[in-house]
Coordinates of C-alpha atoms in Angstrom, one line a residue:
Chain N
M1 CA -71.5 -14.6 44.0
S2 CA -69.8 -11.7 45.7
Q3 CA -70.0 -8.3 44.1
R4 CA -67.0 -6.3 45.1
I5 CA -63.5 -7.7 45.1
V6 CA -60.6 -5.5 46.2
I7 CA -57.0 -6.5 45.4
V8 CA -54.3 -4.9 47.5
G9 CA -51.0 -5.0 45.5
A10 CA -50.6 -4.3 41.8
G11 CA -47.9 -6.9 40.9
Q12 CA -47.7 -10.2 39.1
A13 CA -50.3 -11.9 41.4
G14 CA -52.7 -8.9 41.3
A15 CA -52.7 -8.8 37.5
Q16 CA -53.2 -12.6 37.3
A17 CA -56.0 -12.5 39.8
V18 CA -57.9 -10.0 37.6
A19 CA -57.4 -12.1 34.5
T20 CA -58.5 -15.4 36.2
L21 CA -61.5 -13.8 38.0
R22 CA -62.9 -12.6 34.7
A23 CA -62.0 -15.8 32.9
E24 CA -63.8 -17.7 35.6
G25 CA -66.9 -15.6 35.1
F26 CA -66.8 -13.1 38.0
T27 CA -68.9 -10.2 36.9
G28 CA -68.7 -7.9 40.0
D29 CA -66.5 -4.9 40.6
I30 CA -62.8 -5.3 40.9
T31 CA -60.5 -2.6 42.3
M32 CA -56.8 -3.0 42.4
I33 CA -54.7 -0.8 44.6
G34 CA -50.9 -0.4 44.1
D35 CA -48.5 1.8 46.0
E36 CA -46.1 2.2 43.0
P37 CA -47.2 4.7 40.3
F38 CA -47.2 1.9 37.7
P39 CA -49.7 -0.8 36.6
P40 CA -48.5 -4.3 37.2
Y41 CA -45.2 -5.1 35.6
Q42 CA -42.6 -7.8 35.4
R43 CA -39.9 -7.7 38.0
P44 CA -37.5 -10.4 36.7
P45 CA -36.1 -8.3 33.8
L46 CA -35.3 -5.4 36.1
S47 CA -32.0 -6.9 37.2
K48 CA -31.3 -8.2 33.7
A49 CA -32.5 -6.7 30.3
Y50 CA -34.0 -3.6 31.8
L51 CA -30.8 -2.7 33.7
M52 CA -28.8 -3.6 30.6
G53 CA -30.9 -1.2 28.6
T54 CA -32.1 -3.7 26.0
L55 CA -35.7 -3.7 27.2
E56 CA -37.5 -0.4 27.4
R57 CA -39.9 0.4 30.2
A58 CA -43.1 0.0 28.0
R59 CA -42.2 -3.7 27.6
L60 CA -42.1 -4.4 31.3
F61 CA -45.9 -4.0 31.8
L62 CA -47.7 -7.3 32.1
K63 CA -50.9 -6.1 30.5
P64 CA -51.9 -3.2 28.3
E65 CA -54.0 -0.4 29.9
T66 CA -56.9 -1.6 27.8
F67 CA -56.9 -4.9 29.7
Y68 CA -57.9 -3.2 33.0
R69 CA -60.5 -1.1 31.2
E70 CA -62.0 -4.0 29.3
S71 CA -61.8 -6.1 32.5
G72 CA -63.7 -3.5 34.4
C73 CA -60.9 -3.3 36.9
D74 CA -60.5 0.0 38.6
L75 CA -56.7 0.7 39.1
V76 CA -55.8 2.9 42.0
L77 CA -52.1 3.5 41.7
G78 CA -49.6 5.4 43.8
T79 CA -51.8 4.7 46.8
S80 CA -51.0 2.7 49.9
V81 CA -53.5 0.8 52.1
R82 CA -53.5 1.9 55.7
S83 CA -55.8 -0.7 57.3
I84 CA -58.4 -3.4 56.9
D85 CA -61.6 -3.2 59.0
R86 CA -62.6 -6.9 58.8
K87 CA -65.8 -6.3 60.7
S88 CA -67.2 -3.7 58.4
K89 CA -65.4 -5.2 55.4
V90 CA -63.7 -2.0 54.4
V91 CA -60.1 -1.0 53.5
E92 CA -58.8 2.4 54.4
L93 CA -56.4 3.9 51.9
G94 CA -53.4 6.0 52.6
D95 CA -55.2 9.1 51.3
G96 CA -58.1 8.5 53.8
R97 CA -60.6 7.1 51.4
T98 CA -62.3 3.9 52.3
L99 CA -63.3 1.1 50.0
P100 CA -65.8 -1.6 50.9
Y101 CA -65.2 -5.2 49.8
D102 CA -67.0 -8.5 49.8
L103 CA -63.8 -10.4 49.1
L104 CA -60.3 -9.1 49.6
L105 CA -57.1 -10.4 48.0
L106 CA -53.8 -9.4 49.6
A107 CA -51.1 -9.5 47.0
T108 CA -48.7 -7.2 48.8
G109 CA -45.4 -8.9 47.8
T110 CA -42.2 -8.1 49.6
R111 CA -39.9 -5.2 50.2
V112 CA -36.1 -5.2 50.3
R113 CA -34.3 -6.0 53.5
R114 CA -32.2 -2.9 54.3
I115 CA -28.7 -3.3 55.5
R116 CA -28.0 -1.9 59.0
C117 CA -24.5 -0.6 59.3
P118 CA -22.8 2.8 59.5
G119 CA -23.2 4.8 56.3
A120 CA -26.1 2.7 55.0
D121 CA -28.0 5.9 54.2
L122 CA -25.3 7.5 52.1
P123 CA -26.2 8.5 48.6
G124 CA -24.7 5.9 46.3
V125 CA -26.1 3.0 48.2
H126 CA -28.8 1.4 46.1
Y127 CA -31.3 -1.4 46.3
L128 CA -33.2 -3.1 43.5
R129 CA -36.9 -4.0 43.8
G130 CA -38.8 -1.6 41.5
I131 CA -38.6 0.3 38.2
E132 CA -37.5 3.5 40.0
D133 CA -34.7 1.7 41.8
V134 CA -33.3 0.5 38.5
D135 CA -33.7 4.0 36.9
G136 CA -31.7 5.4 39.8
L137 CA -29.0 2.7 39.3
N138 CA -28.9 3.2 35.6
A139 CA -28.2 6.9 36.0
V140 CA -24.9 6.0 37.6
F141 CA -24.1 2.7 35.8
H142 CA -21.2 3.9 33.7
P143 CA -18.2 1.9 32.4
G144 CA -15.2 2.3 34.7
R145 CA -17.3 2.9 37.8
R146 CA -16.5 0.8 40.9
L147 CA -19.5 -1.2 41.9
C148 CA -19.6 -3.0 45.2
V149 CA -22.4 -5.6 45.3
V150 CA -23.5 -6.6 48.8
G151 CA -24.9 -10.1 48.7
G152 CA -24.1 -12.9 46.3
G153 CA -27.7 -14.0 45.7
Y154 CA -29.8 -13.9 42.5
I155 CA -30.1 -10.1 42.5
G156 CA -26.5 -9.4 43.4
L157 CA -25.1 -11.8 40.8
E158 CA -27.5 -10.8 38.0
V159 CA -26.5 -7.2 38.6
A160 CA -22.8 -8.2 38.7
A161 CA -23.2 -10.0 35.4
V162 CA -24.8 -7.0 33.7
A163 CA -22.3 -4.6 35.3
V164 CA -19.2 -6.5 34.3
K165 CA -20.5 -6.8 30.7
H166 CA -21.1 -3.0 30.8
G167 CA -17.5 -2.3 31.8
L168 CA -17.9 -1.6 35.5
D169 CA -15.3 -2.7 38.0
V170 CA -17.3 -5.2 40.1
T171 CA -16.7 -6.6 43.6
V172 CA -19.2 -8.9 45.2
F173 CA -19.3 -9.4 49.0
E174 CA -21.0 -12.5 50.3
A175 CA -21.3 -13.2 54.0
L176 CA -21.7 -16.9 53.6
D177 CA -19.2 -19.4 52.2
R178 CA -20.7 -19.8 48.8
V179 CA -22.9 -17.7 46.3
M180 CA -26.7 -18.2 46.1
A181 CA -26.5 -20.4 49.1
R182 CA -30.2 -20.0 49.9
A183 CA -31.3 -20.8 46.3
V184 CA -29.0 -23.5 44.9
S185 CA -26.9 -26.5 45.9
Q186 CA -23.2 -26.6 46.3
P187 CA -22.2 -27.8 42.8
V188 CA -24.3 -25.0 41.2
S189 CA -22.9 -22.4 43.6
A190 CA -19.4 -23.6 42.7
F191 CA -20.1 -23.3 39.0
F192 CA -21.4 -19.8 39.2
D193 CA -18.6 -18.8 41.5
H194 CA -16.2 -19.9 38.7
V195 CA -18.1 -18.2 36.0
H196 CA -18.2 -14.8 37.7
R197 CA -14.6 -14.9 38.6
A198 CA -13.7 -15.8 35.0
A199 CA -15.8 -12.9 33.8
G200 CA -13.7 -10.5 35.9
V201 CA -15.9 -10.2 39.0
K202 CA -14.0 -10.0 42.2
L203 CA -15.9 -12.3 44.6
L204 CA -15.2 -12.2 48.3
L205 CA -16.8 -15.0 50.3
N206 CA -17.2 -15.1 54.1
T207 CA -17.0 -11.4 53.9
G208 CA -19.8 -9.3 55.5
V209 CA -19.8 -5.6 54.9
E210 CA -19.2 -3.5 58.0
A211 CA -19.8 0.0 56.8
F212 CA -20.2 2.3 53.9
E213 CA -17.9 5.3 54.1
G214 CA -17.7 8.7 52.5
S215 CA -18.4 12.3 53.3
G216 CA -21.8 13.2 51.8
K217 CA -21.8 10.3 49.4
L218 CA -20.4 6.8 49.1
E219 CA -16.7 6.6 48.6
A220 CA -15.8 3.2 50.0
V221 CA -17.0 0.0 51.5
R222 CA -15.4 -1.5 54.6
A223 CA -15.4 -5.3 54.8
A224 CA -13.3 -7.6 57.0
G225 CA -11.3 -4.6 58.1
T226 CA -10.3 -3.7 54.5
I227 CA -11.4 -0.5 52.7
Y228 CA -12.7 -1.0 49.1
P229 CA -13.1 2.2 47.1
A230 CA -16.5 2.4 45.6
D231 CA -18.6 4.7 43.5
I232 CA -21.8 2.6 43.7
A233 CA -23.1 0.0 46.1
L234 CA -25.9 -2.3 45.3
V235 CA -27.4 -4.2 48.3
G236 CA -29.2 -7.4 47.6
I237 CA -29.6 -9.2 50.9
G238 CA -33.1 -10.5 50.5
V239 CA -36.6 -9.4 51.0
I240 CA -39.2 -9.2 53.8
P241 CA -42.9 -10.1 53.2
N242 CA -45.4 -7.2 53.4
M243 CA -47.7 -8.6 56.0
E244 CA -48.2 -5.8 58.4
L245 CA -51.6 -5.0 57.0
A246 CA -52.7 -8.6 57.6
R247 CA -51.1 -8.8 61.0
E248 CA -52.7 -5.5 62.2
A249 CA -56.0 -6.8 61.1
G250 CA -55.5 -9.8 63.4
L251 CA -54.8 -12.4 60.7
P252 CA -52.2 -15.1 61.6
C253 CA -48.8 -14.5 60.1
E254 CA -45.5 -16.4 60.2
D255 CA -42.8 -15.5 57.7
G256 CA -45.7 -14.4 55.5
I257 CA -49.5 -14.2 55.7
V258 CA -50.8 -17.7 56.6
V259 CA -53.1 -19.2 53.9
D260 CA -54.7 -22.6 53.4
Q261 CA -54.4 -24.7 50.2
N262 CA -57.1 -22.5 48.6
C263 CA -55.0 -19.3 49.3
R264 CA -57.6 -18.3 52.0
T265 CA -56.5 -16.6 55.2
A266 CA -58.0 -17.2 58.6
D267 CA -60.8 -14.8 57.5
P268 CA -63.0 -16.5 54.9
A269 CA -63.4 -13.2 53.1
I270 CA -59.7 -12.5 52.8
F271 CA -57.3 -14.3 50.5
A272 CA -53.6 -13.8 49.9
A273 CA -51.3 -14.8 47.0
G274 CA -47.7 -14.5 45.9
D275 CA -44.4 -13.7 47.7
C276 CA -46.3 -12.5 50.8
T277 CA -47.9 -15.8 51.7
W278 CA -46.9 -18.5 54.2
H279 CA -48.5 -21.5 52.6
I280 CA -48.5 -25.3 52.7
G281 CA -46.1 -26.6 50.2
R282 CA -46.8 -29.8 48.2
E283 CA -44.5 -31.7 50.5
G284 CA -46.5 -30.7 53.5
A285 CA -44.1 -28.2 55.1
C286 CA -45.2 -24.6 55.3
L287 CA -43.0 -22.1 53.4
R288 CA -42.8 -18.8 51.7
L289 CA -41.7 -18.6 48.1
E290 CA -40.3 -15.8 46.1
S291 CA -41.2 -16.6 42.5
V292 CA -43.2 -15.6 39.5
E293 CA -44.6 -19.1 39.3
N294 CA -46.0 -19.0 42.8
A295 CA -47.5 -15.5 42.3
I296 CA -49.3 -16.6 39.1
D297 CA -50.5 -20.0 40.5
Q298 CA -51.6 -18.7 43.9
A299 CA -53.4 -15.8 42.3
K300 CA -55.2 -18.3 40.0
H301 CA -56.1 -20.5 43.0
A302 CA -57.3 -17.5 45.1
A303 CA -59.5 -16.5 42.1
Y304 CA -60.9 -20.0 41.8
A305 CA -61.9 -20.0 45.5
M306 CA -63.3 -16.5 45.3
V307 CA -65.7 -17.5 42.5
G308 CA -66.7 -20.6 44.5
T309 CA -64.8 -23.3 42.7
P310 CA -61.8 -23.9 44.9
R311 CA -58.9 -26.2 43.8
I312 CA -56.0 -27.4 45.9
Y313 CA -52.8 -25.5 45.3
S314 CA -49.9 -28.0 44.9
E315 CA -47.9 -26.9 42.0
V316 CA -44.2 -27.7 41.5
P317 CA -42.4 -24.4 42.1
W318 CA -40.0 -23.2 39.4
F319 CA -37.5 -20.5 39.2
W320 CA -35.0 -19.1 36.8
S321 CA -32.0 -16.7 36.6
D322 CA -30.1 -15.3 33.6
Q323 CA -26.5 -14.5 34.1
Y324 CA -24.2 -14.0 31.1
D325 CA -25.2 -16.5 28.5
L326 CA -26.3 -19.0 31.1
K327 CA -29.9 -19.9 31.9
L328 CA -30.3 -21.4 35.3
Q329 CA -33.7 -23.2 35.7
I330 CA -34.8 -24.8 38.9
A331 CA -37.9 -26.9 39.7
G332 CA -38.9 -28.2 43.1
L333 CA -37.1 -27.6 46.3
A334 CA -33.9 -29.3 47.3
R335 CA -34.9 -29.8 51.0
R336 CA -34.3 -33.0 53.0
T337 CA -32.9 -34.7 49.9
D338 CA -30.4 -37.6 50.3
Q339 CA -28.7 -37.9 47.0
I340 CA -27.4 -35.6 44.3
V341 CA -27.1 -36.9 40.7
L342 CA -25.0 -34.8 38.4
R343 CA -25.6 -35.0 34.6
G344 CA -23.7 -33.3 31.9
D345 CA -20.5 -31.3 32.1
A346 CA -20.1 -28.0 34.0
A347 CA -17.0 -27.3 31.9
Q348 CA -19.2 -27.4 28.8
R349 CA -21.6 -24.9 30.6
K350 CA -24.4 -27.3 30.2
F351 CA -25.3 -29.6 33.1
A352 CA -27.9 -30.4 35.7
A353 CA -28.1 -31.5 39.3
F354 CA -31.0 -33.7 40.3
H355 CA -31.8 -33.9 44.0
L356 CA -33.3 -37.2 45.1
R357 CA -35.2 -38.2 48.2
N358 CA -35.8 -41.9 48.6
G359 CA -34.9 -42.5 45.0
A360 CA -37.4 -40.0 43.6
V361 CA -36.5 -36.6 42.1
A362 CA -37.4 -33.8 44.5
A363 CA -35.7 -30.9 42.7
V364 CA -33.6 -30.2 39.6
E365 CA -31.2 -27.4 38.9
S366 CA -30.2 -27.0 35.3
V367 CA -27.8 -24.7 33.5
N368 CA -28.5 -24.3 29.8
A369 CA -30.1 -27.8 30.0
A370 CA -33.8 -27.4 29.2
S371 CA -34.6 -31.1 28.7
E372 CA -33.2 -31.9 32.1
Y373 CA -35.3 -29.1 33.6
L374 CA -38.5 -30.0 31.8
V375 CA -38.3 -33.7 32.4
G376 CA -37.2 -33.0 35.9
R377 CA -40.4 -31.0 36.5
K378 CA -42.4 -33.9 35.3
L379 CA -40.5 -36.4 37.4
I380 CA -41.0 -34.2 40.5
A381 CA -44.7 -33.9 39.8
G382 CA -45.0 -37.7 39.2
G383 CA -43.0 -38.6 42.3
A384 CA -41.9 -42.0 40.9
R385 CA -38.5 -43.5 41.7
V386 CA -35.8 -43.1 39.0
D387 CA -32.8 -45.0 37.9
A388 CA -30.0 -42.8 39.2
A389 CA -27.4 -44.4 36.9
K390 CA -29.5 -43.6 33.8
L391 CA -30.1 -40.1 35.1
A392 CA -26.4 -39.5 35.4
D393 CA -25.6 -40.8 31.9
A394 CA -25.9 -37.9 29.5
S395 CA -26.0 -40.3 26.6
V396 CA -29.4 -41.6 27.8
P397 CA -31.9 -39.1 26.4
M398 CA -33.9 -37.4 29.1
K399 CA -37.1 -38.1 27.2
S400 CA -36.6 -41.9 27.8
I401 CA -36.3 -41.2 31.5
G402 CA -39.3 -39.0 32.1
Chain W
M1 CA -45.2 -0.7 12.3
P2 CA -45.3 -4.3 11.1
K3 CA -48.7 -6.0 11.3
I4 CA -48.9 -9.5 12.6
R5 CA -52.1 -11.6 12.1
Y6 CA -52.9 -13.9 15.0
I7 CA -55.5 -16.6 14.3
E8 CA -57.1 -18.5 17.2
P9 CA -58.0 -22.2 17.0
N10 CA -61.7 -21.1 16.6
G11 CA -60.8 -19.1 13.5
M12 CA -60.9 -15.7 15.2
E13 CA -58.4 -13.4 13.4
R14 CA -56.8 -10.2 14.7
D15 CA -54.3 -7.9 13.0
V16 CA -52.0 -6.3 15.5
D17 CA -49.4 -3.6 15.1
V18 CA -46.2 -4.8 16.8
P19 CA -43.2 -2.5 17.2
V20 CA -40.0 -3.7 15.6
G21 CA -37.8 -5.3 18.2
W22 CA -40.7 -6.7 20.2
S23 CA -41.4 -10.4 20.2
V24 CA -44.3 -12.1 18.6
M25 CA -45.3 -13.1 22.2
E26 CA -45.3 -9.5 23.3
G27 CA -47.4 -8.5 20.3
A28 CA -50.0 -11.0 21.4
V29 CA -50.0 -10.5 25.2
K30 CA -50.0 -6.7 25.0
N31 CA -52.9 -6.8 22.6
L32 CA -55.0 -9.3 24.6
V33 CA -54.7 -12.1 22.0
P34 CA -55.8 -15.1 24.0
G35 CA -54.0 -18.5 24.1
I36 CA -50.5 -17.3 24.9
D37 CA -49.7 -17.4 28.7
A38 CA -46.0 -16.5 28.6
D39 CA -45.7 -16.9 32.4
C40 CA -42.0 -16.2 32.4
G41 CA -42.4 -13.0 30.4
G42 CA -40.2 -14.0 27.5
A43 CA -37.2 -15.5 29.2
C44 CA -37.5 -18.8 27.3
A45 CA -38.1 -20.4 30.7
C46 CA -41.6 -21.7 30.7
A47 CA -42.7 -22.9 27.2
T48 CA -46.2 -21.4 27.5
C49 CA -46.0 -19.2 24.4
H50 CA -46.1 -21.9 21.8
V51 CA -47.4 -20.9 18.4
Y52 CA -47.6 -22.1 14.8
V53 CA -45.9 -19.9 12.2
E54 CA -47.7 -20.1 8.8
P55 CA -45.2 -22.1 6.7
E56 CA -44.5 -19.4 4.1
W57 CA -43.1 -17.2 6.8
L58 CA -40.8 -19.8 8.4
D59 CA -37.8 -19.1 6.3
K60 CA -38.1 -15.4 7.0
I61 CA -37.4 -15.8 10.7
P62 CA -34.1 -16.9 12.3
P63 CA -33.9 -20.6 13.1
K64 CA -34.5 -22.0 16.6
Q65 CA -31.7 -21.9 19.1
D66 CA -30.9 -25.0 21.2
M67 CA -32.9 -23.8 24.2
E68 CA -36.0 -23.1 22.2
E69 CA -35.7 -26.4 20.3
T70 CA -35.6 -28.3 23.6
M71 CA -38.4 -26.4 25.3
L72 CA -40.6 -26.9 22.3
D73 CA -39.9 -30.6 22.4
F74 CA -42.0 -30.8 25.5
A75 CA -44.9 -28.6 24.3
Q76 CA -48.3 -30.0 23.3
D77 CA -49.2 -30.8 19.6
V78 CA -45.8 -29.8 18.3
K79 CA -45.7 -29.4 14.5
P80 CA -42.8 -28.6 12.1
N81 CA -43.9 -25.0 12.2
S82 CA -44.0 -24.8 16.0
R83 CA -42.1 -21.9 17.6
L84 CA -41.9 -20.2 21.0
S85 CA -43.3 -16.8 20.2
C86 CA -41.0 -15.1 22.8
Q87 CA -38.0 -16.1 20.7
I88 CA -39.3 -14.5 17.4
Q89 CA -38.3 -10.8 17.1
V90 CA -40.5 -8.7 14.9
T91 CA -38.7 -7.0 12.0
A92 CA -40.0 -4.8 9.2
E93 CA -39.7 -7.9 6.9
L94 CA -42.3 -9.7 9.0
D95 CA -45.1 -7.3 8.1
G96 CA -48.1 -9.4 7.4
M97 CA -46.8 -12.6 9.1
V98 CA -49.5 -15.0 10.1
I99 CA -49.4 -16.8 13.5
R100 CA -51.8 -19.4 14.8
T101 CA -52.2 -20.0 18.5
P102 CA -52.6 -23.5 19.8
K103 CA -55.6 -25.0 21.7
E104 CA -53.7 -25.1 24.9
Q105 CA -50.2 -24.4 26.3
H106 CA -49.7 -27.5 28.5

């Protein structure tokens, strides 16, 4: 068994890899390097309870400090990795130090996509990816302030929900013709569109932001030729995988670091896990996923392979979002599907959309409908054909279907 | 700070100080009590923090909400005293509460 494992990236995947490596009996040295000054923490609450102020910072951390000590994992925080020398099996850190490895795990995650337009660098234009971003946002997040959210995706809408609850005046600009277009299907978009408007969010679709204006600090947002006065802007227009380290080391990359079904890169000594990977999905097509589930499961699979007991990664992906009192839960990917079956009543704020391919469930999107979500997950994993009429009938218990 | 006693299926007991306002799940995860995965971090989205609450404590904690009830319905080895530990907030009154962790979460 290899003796030195180095993990680049101290996030959800990195923390899971440490836990699984030890659980699987790895007894060698583990070093985890993170560029943020924090040990691994949960990102999902950042745009929800942490921004709301109902979850303090200490509760974000995935593991207590004692976990790393007891696991014999050396945490190197606030430090970037400059390069990988695959031939000598050494990583070079930003501070010039070098660390030898026998096996390397790249759990480098993503970074925010920055908007390119005039005024994008003005103070008052915020992004949301890490703890410090939210602390910066929180400092100005006061009732009555005018918040312009650029991008009607998960981050933008979760922030909009918190902001409107907090008494801010919120306008969301979405360049496409519906919200969360990349993440959910049309009926679910339409539902959340309605919910946000009813809550008092001004939602502008088909409206790309052209510029941020102000002298010395943000004062307005210009979109579709109109000026919208603004105190704060929050840009949530997606993320970019951190794969430069891999690419510069000569590892194949697409929209992510290419890995096989054991989470191994083209170099047998280097693995990758989480948001940064370009991997083979369970339906055969390659893809990159941004999710806690994928970070946890890929990290587990990388660890299995690192200790010499590889298993094939083919989990059903799942996602969630909390907006207002609504829990959106998604399992599977609604791609190349040919039928949508709706169940429940959106007006009752409890419904689900099942996406079928050749009569079998490929994905489920549920709002406040946990049985639909959980049975949906099972149905996706099982792959059997379902009776669409039964599925659509909310009086037929989900348990009898799955 | 309230003390919660976590008992593993093998009988291993741990008394853990859990701050008021934290969940029973957080008390376990942040103190390395095994057997609670809590993949979603407490969002009631994954049903991997199933526990058994010792019966004498059941009436001291708020009843299950719909979402928890439904998520639990699909957990393994569900008993009348099953709960999702992320949905139980620790209060001063819960000092001494006894929680048993299940054999597995799926």
